[in-house]
XYZ file of C-alpha atoms in Angstrom:
235
model
C -59.848 -89.492 145.298
C -60.477 -87.565 148.493
C -57.526 -87.469 150.890
C -58.170 -88.804 154.393
C -57.965 -86.320 157.261
C -54.610 -86.058 159.044
C -54.207 -88.250 162.127
C -54.163 -85.316 164.539
C -57.640 -84.136 163.476
C -60.600 -85.864 165.118
C -63.150 -87.397 162.788
C -66.672 -87.230 164.249
C -68.386 -90.552 164.646
C -71.316 -90.953 162.226
C -73.499 -91.430 165.262
C -72.164 -88.317 166.989
C -75.033 -85.837 167.472
C -74.635 -82.339 166.111
C -74.319 -79.625 168.739
C -77.686 -78.381 169.952
C -78.774 -74.878 169.102
C -78.428 -72.289 171.839
C -81.735 -72.068 173.683
C -83.582 -68.782 173.160
C -87.119 -67.457 173.115
C -86.982 -67.308 169.316
C -85.968 -70.979 169.082
C -88.684 -72.009 171.550
C -91.377 -70.196 169.566
C -90.039 -71.564 166.255
C -90.140 -75.100 167.659
C -93.642 -74.596 169.056
C -94.853 -73.413 165.637
C -93.332 -76.487 163.987
C -95.219 -78.729 166.410
C -98.345 -76.657 165.867
C -98.142 -76.978 162.083
C -97.555 -80.723 162.244
C -99.808 -81.795 165.100
C -102.211 -78.971 165.993
C -102.644 -76.618 168.915
C -103.504 -79.312 171.456
C -100.096 -80.917 170.929
C -98.222 -77.770 171.923
C -97.143 -77.716 175.555
C -94.048 -76.607 177.422
C -93.146 -80.257 178.010
C -93.617 -81.166 174.344
C -91.484 -78.244 173.163
C -88.785 -79.149 175.698
C -88.764 -82.739 174.430
C -88.367 -81.507 170.866
C -85.423 -79.366 171.960
C -83.960 -82.242 174.003
C -84.016 -80.312 177.248
C -86.111 -80.154 180.398
C -89.288 -78.048 180.696
C -87.722 -75.997 183.495
C -85.100 -74.618 181.123
C -87.819 -73.048 178.962
C -89.175 -70.906 181.790
C -86.118 -68.674 181.681
C -87.373 -67.478 178.288
C -91.171 -68.050 178.363
C -93.211 -67.561 181.525
C -95.904 -70.163 180.829
C -98.039 -71.791 178.118
C -100.249 -68.701 177.872
C -97.247 -66.553 177.006
C -96.045 -69.175 174.515
C -99.466 -69.019 172.819
C -99.245 -65.233 172.582
C -95.713 -65.431 171.189
C -96.863 -67.905 168.526
C -99.676 -65.523 167.596
C -97.166 -62.695 167.451
C -94.911 -64.730 165.153
C -97.847 -65.398 162.829
C -98.710 -61.694 162.738
C -95.129 -60.832 161.811
C -96.036 -61.819 158.245
C -98.720 -59.107 158.012
C -97.540 -55.978 156.171
C -97.596 -52.515 157.749
C -98.525 -50.137 154.910
C -98.122 -46.378 154.915
C -101.586 -44.794 155.196
C -102.918 -43.331 151.953
C -105.865 -40.973 152.551
C -106.971 -41.486 148.948
C -107.527 -45.214 149.394
C -107.848 -45.700 153.133
C -111.057 -47.738 152.861
C -109.372 -50.271 150.587
C -106.314 -50.347 152.841
C -108.491 -51.153 155.870
C -110.118 -54.053 154.012
C -106.749 -55.307 152.782
C -105.354 -55.213 156.317
C -108.235 -57.308 157.639
C -107.724 -59.857 154.859
C -103.992 -60.060 155.635
C -104.674 -60.558 159.339
C -107.199 -63.323 158.673
C -104.747 -65.141 156.406
C -102.015 -64.862 159.049
C -104.255 -66.296 161.770
C -105.281 -69.144 159.480
C -101.719 -70.037 158.507
C -101.383 -72.330 161.523
C -104.035 -74.538 163.144
C -105.236 -73.055 166.404
C -103.677 -69.584 166.106
C -107.083 -68.019 165.442
C -108.336 -69.659 168.630
C -105.421 -68.151 170.539
C -106.262 -64.738 169.047
C -109.917 -65.091 170.021
C -109.014 -66.044 173.593
C -106.519 -63.182 173.953
C -108.686 -60.049 174.225
C -105.831 -57.515 174.380
C -102.554 -58.982 173.083
C -99.555 -56.788 173.895
C -96.780 -58.503 171.971
C -94.735 -56.420 169.488
C -96.496 -57.433 166.263
C -99.940 -57.363 167.876
C -99.313 -53.793 169.021
C -97.897 -52.871 165.633
C -101.006 -54.169 163.876
C -103.229 -52.236 166.254
C -101.296 -49.036 165.570
C -101.350 -49.589 161.800
C -105.124 -50.036 161.800
C -105.609 -46.852 163.822
C -103.345 -44.964 161.416
C -105.336 -46.195 158.428
C -108.651 -45.263 160.024
C -107.427 -41.807 161.051
C -106.047 -41.230 157.556
C -109.662 -41.424 156.403
C -110.685 -38.578 158.689
C -111.927 -40.375 161.802
C -111.068 -38.815 165.135
C -109.194 -40.900 167.704
C -112.288 -42.136 169.542
C -113.996 -43.147 166.301
C -110.841 -44.894 165.103
C -110.442 -46.774 168.405
C -114.056 -47.960 168.408
C -113.876 -48.905 164.728
C -110.563 -50.708 165.212
C -111.975 -52.651 168.144
C -115.037 -53.738 166.143
C -112.889 -54.732 163.155
C -110.517 -56.684 165.389
C -113.394 -58.602 166.966
C -114.894 -59.459 163.585
C -111.505 -60.418 162.132
C -110.736 -62.832 164.970
C -114.239 -64.316 164.925
C -114.147 -64.902 161.160
C -110.654 -66.454 161.324
C -111.660 -68.635 164.273
C -114.734 -70.032 162.532
C -112.969 -70.493 159.190
C -110.005 -72.211 160.864
C -112.361 -74.716 162.449
C -113.480 -75.863 158.997
C -110.030 -75.626 157.412
C -108.226 -77.674 160.041
C -110.975 -80.180 160.813
C -111.919 -78.987 164.292
C -115.494 -79.946 163.542
C -116.484 -83.585 163.225
C -117.845 -83.912 159.648
C -120.343 -86.637 160.563
C -121.684 -84.724 163.557
C -121.943 -81.511 161.546
C -123.684 -83.292 158.689
C -126.209 -84.786 161.104
C -126.736 -81.415 162.781
C -127.296 -79.747 159.409
C -129.849 -82.419 158.479
C -131.666 -81.915 161.776
C -131.665 -78.149 161.339
C -132.989 -78.437 157.778
C -135.805 -80.711 158.953
C -136.610 -78.340 161.796
C -136.650 -75.259 159.567
C -138.945 -77.006 157.079
C -141.367 -77.694 159.916
C -141.780 -73.998 160.667
C -144.701 -72.051 159.170
C -143.596 -70.135 156.093
C -145.984 -67.316 156.900
C -144.165 -66.614 160.194
C -140.596 -66.810 158.830
C -140.788 -65.962 155.108
C -137.214 -64.589 154.915
C -135.446 -66.790 157.426
C -136.619 -69.977 155.749
C -134.979 -68.880 152.494
C -131.714 -67.716 154.082
C -130.040 -71.128 154.278
C -128.640 -70.997 150.762
C -126.499 -68.027 151.735
C -124.817 -69.806 154.646
C -122.514 -72.302 152.995
C -118.753 -72.758 152.627
C -119.072 -71.369 149.101
C -120.413 -68.047 150.365
C -117.808 -67.579 153.093
C -115.626 -65.163 151.136
C -118.636 -63.269 149.817
C -119.934 -62.790 153.360
C -116.543 -61.477 154.470
C -116.376 -59.013 151.601
C -119.945 -57.838 152.227
C -119.197 -57.214 155.903
C -116.024 -55.276 155.111
C -117.707 -53.206 152.421
C -120.652 -52.371 154.673
C -118.389 -51.486 157.578
C -116.013 -49.161 155.740
C -118.886 -47.569 153.826
C -120.471 -46.715 157.159
C -117.202 -45.245 158.417
C -116.791 -43.205 155.254
C -120.329 -41.851 155.665
C -119.495 -40.790 159.240
C -116.503 -38.827 157.978
C -118.570 -37.033 155.325
C -121.093 -35.736 157.894
């Protein structure tokens, strides 16, 4: 039998609410990500996060300037899961491809984060900067000079965000299945109406643009890109 508490010690009422967590930027971002995961990017707003934290929107602005900064901080939190490997000159091409894959997975871990990444041309949050530096280190480990590494890193970043953005749209249902199905039917009918003699290759390309070939297309692009970089180094 459990002894009752002594009379001088207060027993909290069952309905008494636990003390709220101390407000901080970390807590705001964590709460925003929870809303994002449960309800999608359109549900995330300063007001919605404040409601979840049982406070007023004005109190959030001491830690986050606006919704745009909150978006960038959510992206940064997602990128915190991406590893930062030590460059290995013997396998730099594989490391570059692995880094792109890791970044894509991180941006697809939450609905809408890839969209934030796409709409943020030059993110300057800690993990975004760290990922940019890591990619440049990997590329330079392969023998590229700084300008080549910067241009290559920029191209890889653009492709990575574009691939994650498109793939996220399918993964999280951003596209209306009925509308897409109708559009695909219309496109197929239109393509069949074209003269085969004028578009002999294009009319046969459709089979390679499906959800099943998505990963293969990514791997082909990465292989072609790093092979081109490696050839530049050998010259």
